[in-house]
Amino acid sequence: SLSERCPRPGGCGMALALQSSENSAGARQNALSPEPTKIGNAAPSAPTHGEEHLKKGKSRIQDIINQSLQKQDKPKYNADPLRSIAFSANEEVIINRGRFSWFSAVCMCVFVITGFTALILMLLSLRNTSASLISEEISYISGPTPPWDIPPWGFVRQPGDATSREIGKPFRYAMPTFMLFYSVLAASFGLFTTAYFCSELLVQDMGVHRVKNLGDVINKGVDCYLFRSVPITMVIMTTIAGFVFFVSDIRFTLAMLAGSATCMCCINMGINMNFEGGTRLTHAMNYDLTGSIALAVRAGAIGGLSAHSMSLMGMVSTWIIFKEANALVGFGVGVSIIAFYTRIAGGIFAKGCDIGSDFVSAMLGEDVDDYNMDSMDALKQAHNIHDIDGDGEEDSAHGERKQVVDPNAYMDEAEVGFITHEEAVLRTKIEKQMEETLTTMHPVNYLDAIGENIADIGGTSSDLLETMCVTLSTAVILGAKAHEVPYFGTSLPFNIIATGTVGCSVVSYYVWCHEKHSSNRIRRSLQLNLFIVVVFVQCVVFVSCYLQYKVYHTISFSRMTNYCLITALGLIAPEACAAICEYFTSVNYPPVSWIAKEAHHGMIQVILRGLGQGFASAGLPSVVNIIVQILAFQWEGFYGLVLLACASQACTGWQATLAAYGAVANNANRLVHLTTVNEMAHHRANVAATIGTTTSHNGKCIAGQNCFFATTALLGALLADKYTTLGQNFQQTVGQELSEFTRAGLLAAIIFTMLFLANTLTSCITMAKLVTAFCKDNPDLVGPRADKIFPASHIRPLSNLVSFASIECFRLTISPMIQTFGAPLVIGQLFGFKGLLMLVSGGNSVAFSLNMFLINAGQAWDAARKYILFGMLRSEKGEVIGAESEVYETLGIGEQIGGPLEDLTGPALNNFIKFVALTSFVTSSLYDQFPTNSWPWGLVQIAINFMLVSFFKWGLALTVREIERLLRERRERIEYEEGTVMLREIELREKQIEEKVIETTGGVNEDEVALY
């Protein structure tokens, strides 16, 4: 065979076995061509002069093949040379090509123009000749008017020609035009990178038919979910906007709608590109690890980096247009509502359908394992793939390939990357039967793949986008109203995050990786990219602060030092928290191996060990937060907490990229195990998934810590705004003694947090029951269609399932949303403003600790099962204990318990506390400092909240069922009177007779059956 290294977009090499000049030309055809590439292992024709020239200087793969042929002692059963393990069939293999995206190309052009325009405006702002941006706010402090005689700030005339700032009085200041345009430039570069990665991803090959068909089924389910959920969220936002318009101003309302639209755009793009990347990454796993990792990282950047860039672009644009901090809060509120729905509804959909699909599969007698490992192992055993020579013992080559599945194993492609002709024939048969197995799987088994990625991509991206919007809005509020130099106080936060956007975009283009690298080594390479971003941001912040100190003389040396130190703490703290959680939840560290190795003691041991590790892992991140927040507050007060929150999110673009990469890699890992027996592909998929499992979980940990910092900063803005309204100096109110109202607020924070957890968990269980009942009551709607072939046989039933589940998860999300919205209204009126402050402060601490515990315990159980799936558990004799073992089944109970904790209730606490904090800030004018006059309204709020939660939790479903019953009875009565029932019975009888005739005559003509 002639092996050629074919160039692929993005630098992903393809080792294709080409047999003739026709096949060689087909493999090199334009990537824009919709025609598939045909490759295979047919007998080669006589080489031409061009082919003889092509053989010289071939790639490493060709050299390895030649060496293998020279060293191979051919036994009797091996009559042909070794063949590539990637495509070993004797028949022709068709590779489905990708497509070119004109929309991505147009977006790249738009972002280039936007970035170039922003660069010009940046240069003009240095000469104070760009657009004049002046903002008027209410001052939180007393002091001199903002400096104006130093370029590029320009002259700003104060209201009434005031010469100083007074607490509660309006003042004007020049907005940081240079830094705003720099932020637009950074966001444009980030969005250009995202568009480029989209274009590059879509042009990649989608793989063989069974991979493409499996991806088509899942993609159709995702499209159905988005088609159902987007109109629902639009209706919700329109209704809320109409209500807000009457109680607020038009600018707040428009900003809120803009925020919600930005969040929905980011979520939909990230989810769609994630599933588009699944099949392409699955195909790339057949060739090399380097290209696969690069492709997966860039696919993850589409969801992660876009959230970072869109939030920055949205906040800057909103501030430039409306020129007030209140509009930024409105933008954040719109994002928060969509993020809450995405995280809660997506989590209920994902884990409810996951549990429900297990119930349905058990009823049908199907393999409930996501990877269908039992069926795959049975096929391998049936064809004796482990004993090709038929001597009754396992072949040494097969044993070596089993060891290679371990993601930390040393992989030598020369030894395990090529197979004999006889083994190629067996693998062809097995993979054909695997394809038949996919066609017989019930559509409900695809719900887990859809839901898990929706929760991971949509939930994490929207969570991080929401946190950044909350942080930037708080930075503008405190940086302008509570800082002596509003220009610099508002520009430094944008400088930190914009520089982080540039750094994250740059490092997304390259990841150092080699084919023989283990998962640990690649993980360190990803951390090296993060370290580069950290150093880059720290250097830029130092230069910016030094200029303010040395050139403009607006800050002192001690303040410059404090700003740099706080930024450094904020940059390091998230990764320190993630490293702690990673130790307890990664397959590469002892705690996870302890769970797997002790699983033979039974389920109780598995559950207790996982809970113990969850408790242990929740304490240390809290210690990190305590230390950095104490230092930041002692150095610079609430503004120090704002800088800490901004610095912690400077690297979020890369961290979110890795979190989204985890979802892509895990999705591809499932597809690889379901579609091929190629051990090399399994090895690469396991390496990528081992890293992805860790990075996906780290994304949730970092999201929790960023949420904690952002909510603490917003709490400072809430306190400053309320006491300024009361005519007091907010800086003198910090550190007051606890009262009965603050203690009551702290207790209420615990109560509302626990009620929220209970509400979401029971909603998940309810969702599982509804899916099970729907499948049981409607077998014709959800079962594979007998008149279609795969994937058409599964698309319509899966769409029916997804449509039903998406509507139900929306209904189940209303109850937690009302409960969260009602929490500050109840406590603010029942215990006054001091009780409300403790609700936010205490709830923030409780939510963070519980979040760390829940996601770490759930991830530890999940990782222990993957520890076995990845071939890392060995017996005393050194043999691999695989997924067919009883230990793997025992660990399933931990995964079922931990799934809702890790993917739903834990991460949802971030959205819960941020929504509570934002609602408290927006409605702060409704609460008195003491509840002397408002406590009766608090009792009324409790009653209203209880009735609404109960109605949407139970009453709505009962009402719908009762209406359906009445309509059904009315329809049956009308049909009986009109004789329709009798006609339906006759049609049913005729259909039964027709089916019996078909069975007797041996079937119908296949040409008469419509395939699609």
PDB file of C-alpha atoms in Angstrom, residues 9 59 83 132 171 221 261 367 428 512 518 520 527 576 587 598 647 764 870 876 916 920:
ATOM      1  CA  PRO A   9      -7.278  22.230   7.449  1.00  0.00           C
ATOM      2  CA  SER A  59       6.202  10.521   5.724  1.00  0.00           C
ATOM      3  CA  ARG A  83      -2.444  -2.663   6.634  1.00  0.00           C
ATOM      4  CA  SER A 132     -16.394  62.810  23.337  1.00  0.00           C
ATOM      5  CA  PHE A 171     -21.156  64.649  38.866  1.00  0.00           C
ATOM      6  CA  GLY A 221     -32.153  16.298  18.246  1.00  0.00           C
ATOM      7  CA  ALA A 261     -30.118  38.384  22.726  1.00  0.00           C
ATOM      8  CA  ASP A 367     -27.626  -2.104  27.249  1.00  0.00           C
ATOM      9  CA  THR A 428     -14.681  -5.108   8.813  1.00  0.00           C
ATOM     10  CA  TRP A 512       2.013  21.787  22.129  1.00  0.00           C
ATOM     11  CA  SER A 518       0.288  11.086  27.700  1.00  0.00           C
ATOM     12  CA  ASN A 520      -0.809  14.288  31.887  1.00  0.00           C
ATOM     13  CA  GLN A 527      -1.658  24.888  31.669  1.00  0.00           C
ATOM     14  CA  ALA A 576      -5.313  27.224  42.436  1.00  0.00           C
ATOM     15  CA  VAL A 587      -8.267   9.890  36.953  1.00  0.00           C
ATOM     16  CA  GLU A 598     -12.373  -0.354  46.442  1.00  0.00           C
ATOM     17  CA  ALA A 647      -8.592  39.536  37.349  1.00  0.00           C
ATOM     18  CA  CYS A 764     -34.866  16.206  37.739  1.00  0.00           C
ATOM     19  CA  PHE A 870      -9.957   4.006  29.960  1.00  0.00           C
ATOM     20  CA  GLU A 876      -2.782  -8.143  40.597  1.00  0.00           C
ATOM     21  CA  VAL A 916     -30.652  36.911  43.938  1.00  0.00           C
ATOM     22  CA  SER A 920     -31.611  42.753  45.286  1.00  0.00           C
TER      23      SER A 920
END
